[in-house]
């Protein structure tokens, strides 16, 4: 699959950008996950083509490291993308992945010092780069 991937999630009281502009009463929220380290050209084209339908944007920018720090993927911290999304009223909520490695996640989350370092790293990125939140995508947890 290429480009911006979207799915509609029903969230009580929220309306998508498209339904707000149309005056409809939909409660769907369109969250777009955007790759920037692979297929970036198609992802950007899809993002621009769908600005009016996206309610929140989660670029795949970070990975959890075993020392609690964050690794970055190509295209991470893209001020141009953040600026364009914000100009369109779209919150930017980057994704952090554990790359399906449950052992890394367990090591970091089970140790109070590594967990604190991880939280600090997340807060630093959110506050430094003007994000609206963070999408934590840790899978294969034990």
PDB file of C-alpha atoms in Angstrom:
ATOM      1  CA  UNK A   1       0.000   0.000   0.000  1.00  0.00           C
ATOM      2  CA  UNK A   2       1.348   3.410  -0.855  1.00  0.00           C
ATOM      3  CA  UNK A   3       0.745   6.958   0.254  1.00  0.00           C
ATOM      4  CA  UNK A   4      -1.159   8.146   3.273  1.00  0.00           C
ATOM      5  CA  UNK A   5      -3.127   5.341   4.850  1.00  0.00           C
ATOM      6  CA  UNK A   6      -6.385   6.328   6.461  1.00  0.00           C
ATOM      7  CA  UNK A   7      -9.089   4.726   8.484  1.00  0.00           C
ATOM      8  CA  UNK A   8     -12.235   6.183   9.988  1.00  0.00           C
ATOM      9  CA  UNK A   9     -12.639   5.688  13.706  1.00  0.00           C
ATOM     10  CA  UNK A  10     -15.949   6.553  15.371  1.00  0.00           C
ATOM     11  CA  UNK A  11     -15.240   8.890  18.268  1.00  0.00           C
ATOM     12  CA  UNK A  12     -18.091  10.310  20.264  1.00  0.00           C
ATOM     13  CA  UNK A  13     -18.628  14.022  19.757  1.00  0.00           C
ATOM     14  CA  UNK A  14     -15.955  14.440  17.069  1.00  0.00           C
ATOM     15  CA  UNK A  15     -16.538  15.184  13.406  1.00  0.00           C
ATOM     16  CA  UNK A  16     -14.250  14.720  10.465  1.00  0.00           C
ATOM     17  CA  UNK A  17     -13.029  17.746   8.518  1.00  0.00           C
ATOM     18  CA  UNK A  18     -15.087  16.634   5.522  1.00  0.00           C
ATOM     19  CA  UNK A  19     -18.280  16.208   7.523  1.00  0.00           C
ATOM     20  CA  UNK A  20     -17.759  19.522   9.344  1.00  0.00           C
ATOM     21  CA  UNK A  21     -17.385  21.383   6.061  1.00  0.00           C
ATOM     22  CA  UNK A  22     -20.424  19.633   4.626  1.00  0.00           C
ATOM     23  CA  UNK A  23     -22.450  20.289   7.770  1.00  0.00           C
ATOM     24  CA  UNK A  24     -23.106  16.587   8.252  1.00  0.00           C
ATOM     25  CA  UNK A  25     -23.457  15.020  11.688  1.00  0.00           C
ATOM     26  CA  UNK A  26     -20.889  12.264  11.231  1.00  0.00           C
ATOM     27  CA  UNK A  27     -18.848  11.230  14.257  1.00  0.00           C
ATOM     28  CA  UNK A  28     -16.047   9.628  12.233  1.00  0.00           C
ATOM     29  CA  UNK A  29     -12.478  10.803  12.640  1.00  0.00           C
ATOM     30  CA  UNK A  30     -10.034  10.178   9.824  1.00  0.00           C
ATOM     31  CA  UNK A  31      -6.555   9.408  11.148  1.00  0.00           C
ATOM     32  CA  UNK A  32      -3.828   9.191   8.507  1.00  0.00           C
ATOM     33  CA  UNK A  33      -0.598   7.273   9.055  1.00  0.00           C
ATOM     34  CA  UNK A  34       2.067   8.640   6.737  1.00  0.00           C
ATOM     35  CA  UNK A  35       5.317   6.912   5.814  1.00  0.00           C
ATOM     36  CA  UNK A  36       8.202   9.298   5.206  1.00  0.00           C
ATOM     37  CA  UNK A  37      11.084   6.832   5.170  1.00  0.00           C
ATOM     38  CA  UNK A  38       9.638   4.771   2.330  1.00  0.00           C
ATOM     39  CA  UNK A  39       7.365   5.779  -0.529  1.00  0.00           C
ATOM     40  CA  UNK A  40       7.643   9.416   0.563  1.00  0.00           C
ATOM     41  CA  UNK A  41       6.729  10.944  -2.799  1.00  0.00           C
ATOM     42  CA  UNK A  42       3.432   9.065  -2.982  1.00  0.00           C
ATOM     43  CA  UNK A  43       2.756   9.742   0.695  1.00  0.00           C
ATOM     44  CA  UNK A  44       3.217  13.493   0.185  1.00  0.00           C
ATOM     45  CA  UNK A  45       1.015  13.489  -2.918  1.00  0.00           C
ATOM     46  CA  UNK A  46      -1.712  11.625  -1.064  1.00  0.00           C
ATOM     47  CA  UNK A  47      -1.425  13.940   1.945  1.00  0.00           C
ATOM     48  CA  UNK A  48      -1.852  17.041  -0.216  1.00  0.00           C
ATOM     49  CA  UNK A  49      -4.720  15.495  -2.180  1.00  0.00           C
ATOM     50  CA  UNK A  50      -6.599  14.576   1.001  1.00  0.00           C
ATOM     51  CA  UNK A  51      -6.015  17.594   3.256  1.00  0.00           C
ATOM     52  CA  UNK A  52      -9.727  18.294   3.494  1.00  0.00           C
ATOM     53  CA  UNK A  53     -10.508  14.762   4.704  1.00  0.00           C
ATOM     54  CA  UNK A  54      -7.757  14.202   7.281  1.00  0.00           C
ATOM     55  CA  UNK A  55      -8.514  14.911  10.945  1.00  0.00           C
ATOM     56  CA  UNK A  56      -5.162  13.911  12.392  1.00  0.00           C
ATOM     57  CA  UNK A  57      -1.817  12.945  10.915  1.00  0.00           C
ATOM     58  CA  UNK A  58       0.586  10.349  12.317  1.00  0.00           C
ATOM     59  CA  UNK A  59       3.819  10.204  10.351  1.00  0.00           C
ATOM     60  CA  UNK A  60       5.966   7.119  11.035  1.00  0.00           C
ATOM     61  CA  UNK A  61       8.981   8.932  12.466  1.00  0.00           C
ATOM     62  CA  UNK A  62      10.261   7.148  15.568  1.00  0.00           C
ATOM     63  CA  UNK A  63      11.287   3.810  16.993  1.00  0.00           C
ATOM     64  CA  UNK A  64      11.839   2.734  20.582  1.00  0.00           C
ATOM     65  CA  UNK A  65      15.433   1.817  21.397  1.00  0.00           C
ATOM     66  CA  UNK A  66      16.497  -0.581  24.138  1.00  0.00           C
ATOM     67  CA  UNK A  67      18.130   2.245  26.152  1.00  0.00           C
ATOM     68  CA  UNK A  68      14.817   4.177  26.261  1.00  0.00           C
ATOM     69  CA  UNK A  69      15.870   6.696  23.626  1.00  0.00           C
ATOM     70  CA  UNK A  70      14.097   7.259  20.328  1.00  0.00           C
ATOM     71  CA  UNK A  71      15.554   6.414  16.953  1.00  0.00           C
ATOM     72  CA  UNK A  72      14.346   8.409  13.966  1.00  0.00           C
ATOM     73  CA  UNK A  73      13.371   7.245  10.513  1.00  0.00           C
ATOM     74  CA  UNK A  74      14.175   9.178   7.349  1.00  0.00           C
ATOM     75  CA  UNK A  75      11.949  12.226   7.054  1.00  0.00           C
ATOM     76  CA  UNK A  76      11.451  12.577  10.819  1.00  0.00           C
ATOM     77  CA  UNK A  77      10.946  15.991  12.394  1.00  0.00           C
ATOM     78  CA  UNK A  78       9.863  17.499   9.078  1.00  0.00           C
ATOM     79  CA  UNK A  79       8.968  21.105   9.932  1.00  0.00           C
ATOM     80  CA  UNK A  80       7.419  21.594   6.478  1.00  0.00           C
ATOM     81  CA  UNK A  81       5.002  18.702   7.006  1.00  0.00           C
ATOM     82  CA  UNK A  82       4.130  19.882  10.515  1.00  0.00           C
ATOM     83  CA  UNK A  83       3.578  23.420   9.209  1.00  0.00           C
ATOM     84  CA  UNK A  84       1.372  22.346   6.307  1.00  0.00           C
ATOM     85  CA  UNK A  85      -0.709  20.088   8.538  1.00  0.00           C
ATOM     86  CA  UNK A  86      -1.125  22.778  11.188  1.00  0.00           C
ATOM     87  CA  UNK A  87      -2.009  25.388   8.538  1.00  0.00           C
ATOM     88  CA  UNK A  88      -4.813  23.037   7.450  1.00  0.00           C
ATOM     89  CA  UNK A  89      -5.960  22.585  11.061  1.00  0.00           C
ATOM     90  CA  UNK A  90      -4.659  19.005  11.253  1.00  0.00           C
ATOM     91  CA  UNK A  91      -2.981  17.901  14.490  1.00  0.00           C
ATOM     92  CA  UNK A  92       0.356  16.123  14.006  1.00  0.00           C
ATOM     93  CA  UNK A  93       0.701  13.043  16.216  1.00  0.00           C
ATOM     94  CA  UNK A  94       3.845  11.135  15.126  1.00  0.00           C
ATOM     95  CA  UNK A  95       4.013   7.388  15.564  1.00  0.00           C
ATOM     96  CA  UNK A  96       6.594   5.608  17.717  1.00  0.00           C
ATOM     97  CA  UNK A  97       7.031   1.927  16.875  1.00  0.00           C
ATOM     98  CA  UNK A  98       8.803  -0.854  18.681  1.00  0.00           C
ATOM     99  CA  UNK A  99       9.241  -2.519  15.257  1.00  0.00           C
ATOM    100  CA  UNK A 100       7.184  -5.473  16.541  1.00  0.00           C
ATOM    101  CA  UNK A 101       9.960  -6.271  19.035  1.00  0.00           C
ATOM    102  CA  UNK A 102       8.208  -7.165  22.262  1.00  0.00           C
ATOM    103  CA  UNK A 103      11.519  -7.774  24.046  1.00  0.00           C
ATOM    104  CA  UNK A 104      12.714  -4.197  23.495  1.00  0.00           C
ATOM    105  CA  UNK A 105       9.395  -2.838  24.729  1.00  0.00           C
ATOM    106  CA  UNK A 106       9.430  -5.132  27.747  1.00  0.00           C
ATOM    107  CA  UNK A 107      13.007  -4.162  28.647  1.00  0.00           C
ATOM    108  CA  UNK A 108      12.239  -0.439  28.485  1.00  0.00           C
ATOM    109  CA  UNK A 109       8.807  -0.502  30.095  1.00  0.00           C
ATOM    110  CA  UNK A 110       9.751  -2.899  32.921  1.00  0.00           C
ATOM    111  CA  UNK A 111      12.735  -0.835  34.102  1.00  0.00           C
ATOM    112  CA  UNK A 112      11.815   2.395  35.909  1.00  0.00           C
ATOM    113  CA  UNK A 113      14.943   4.228  34.731  1.00  0.00           C
ATOM    114  CA  UNK A 114      14.644   3.178  31.093  1.00  0.00           C
ATOM    115  CA  UNK A 115      10.912   3.949  31.176  1.00  0.00           C
ATOM    116  CA  UNK A 116      11.618   7.424  32.611  1.00  0.00           C
ATOM    117  CA  UNK A 117      14.285   8.028  29.938  1.00  0.00           C
ATOM    118  CA  UNK A 118      11.786   6.950  27.286  1.00  0.00           C
ATOM    119  CA  UNK A 119       9.094   9.280  28.582  1.00  0.00           C
ATOM    120  CA  UNK A 120      11.602  12.136  28.724  1.00  0.00           C
ATOM    121  CA  UNK A 121      12.649  11.435  25.127  1.00  0.00           C
ATOM    122  CA  UNK A 122       9.007  11.488  23.991  1.00  0.00           C
ATOM    123  CA  UNK A 123       8.265  14.729  25.834  1.00  0.00           C
ATOM    124  CA  UNK A 124      11.379  16.333  24.394  1.00  0.00           C
ATOM    125  CA  UNK A 125      10.328  15.516  20.821  1.00  0.00           C
ATOM    126  CA  UNK A 126       6.726  16.667  21.310  1.00  0.00           C
ATOM    127  CA  UNK A 127       7.744  19.936  22.955  1.00  0.00           C
ATOM    128  CA  UNK A 128      10.717  20.692  20.711  1.00  0.00           C
ATOM    129  CA  UNK A 129       9.053  20.036  17.366  1.00  0.00           C
ATOM    130  CA  UNK A 130       5.549  21.336  18.070  1.00  0.00           C
ATOM    131  CA  UNK A 131       3.637  18.085  17.831  1.00  0.00           C
ATOM    132  CA  UNK A 132       0.116  17.778  19.158  1.00  0.00           C
ATOM    133  CA  UNK A 133       0.689  14.416  20.804  1.00  0.00           C
ATOM    134  CA  UNK A 134       2.284  11.065  20.109  1.00  0.00           C
ATOM    135  CA  UNK A 135       0.929   7.773  18.740  1.00  0.00           C
ATOM    136  CA  UNK A 136       2.458   4.844  20.594  1.00  0.00           C
ATOM    137  CA  UNK A 137       2.391   1.711  18.442  1.00  0.00           C
ATOM    138  CA  UNK A 138       4.068  -0.950  20.589  1.00  0.00           C
ATOM    139  CA  UNK A 139       3.175  -4.421  19.410  1.00  0.00           C
ATOM    140  CA  UNK A 140       3.889  -8.026  20.429  1.00  0.00           C
ATOM    141  CA  UNK A 141       3.975  -7.041  24.091  1.00  0.00           C
ATOM    142  CA  UNK A 142       4.296  -9.722  26.704  1.00  0.00           C
TER     143      UNK A 142
END
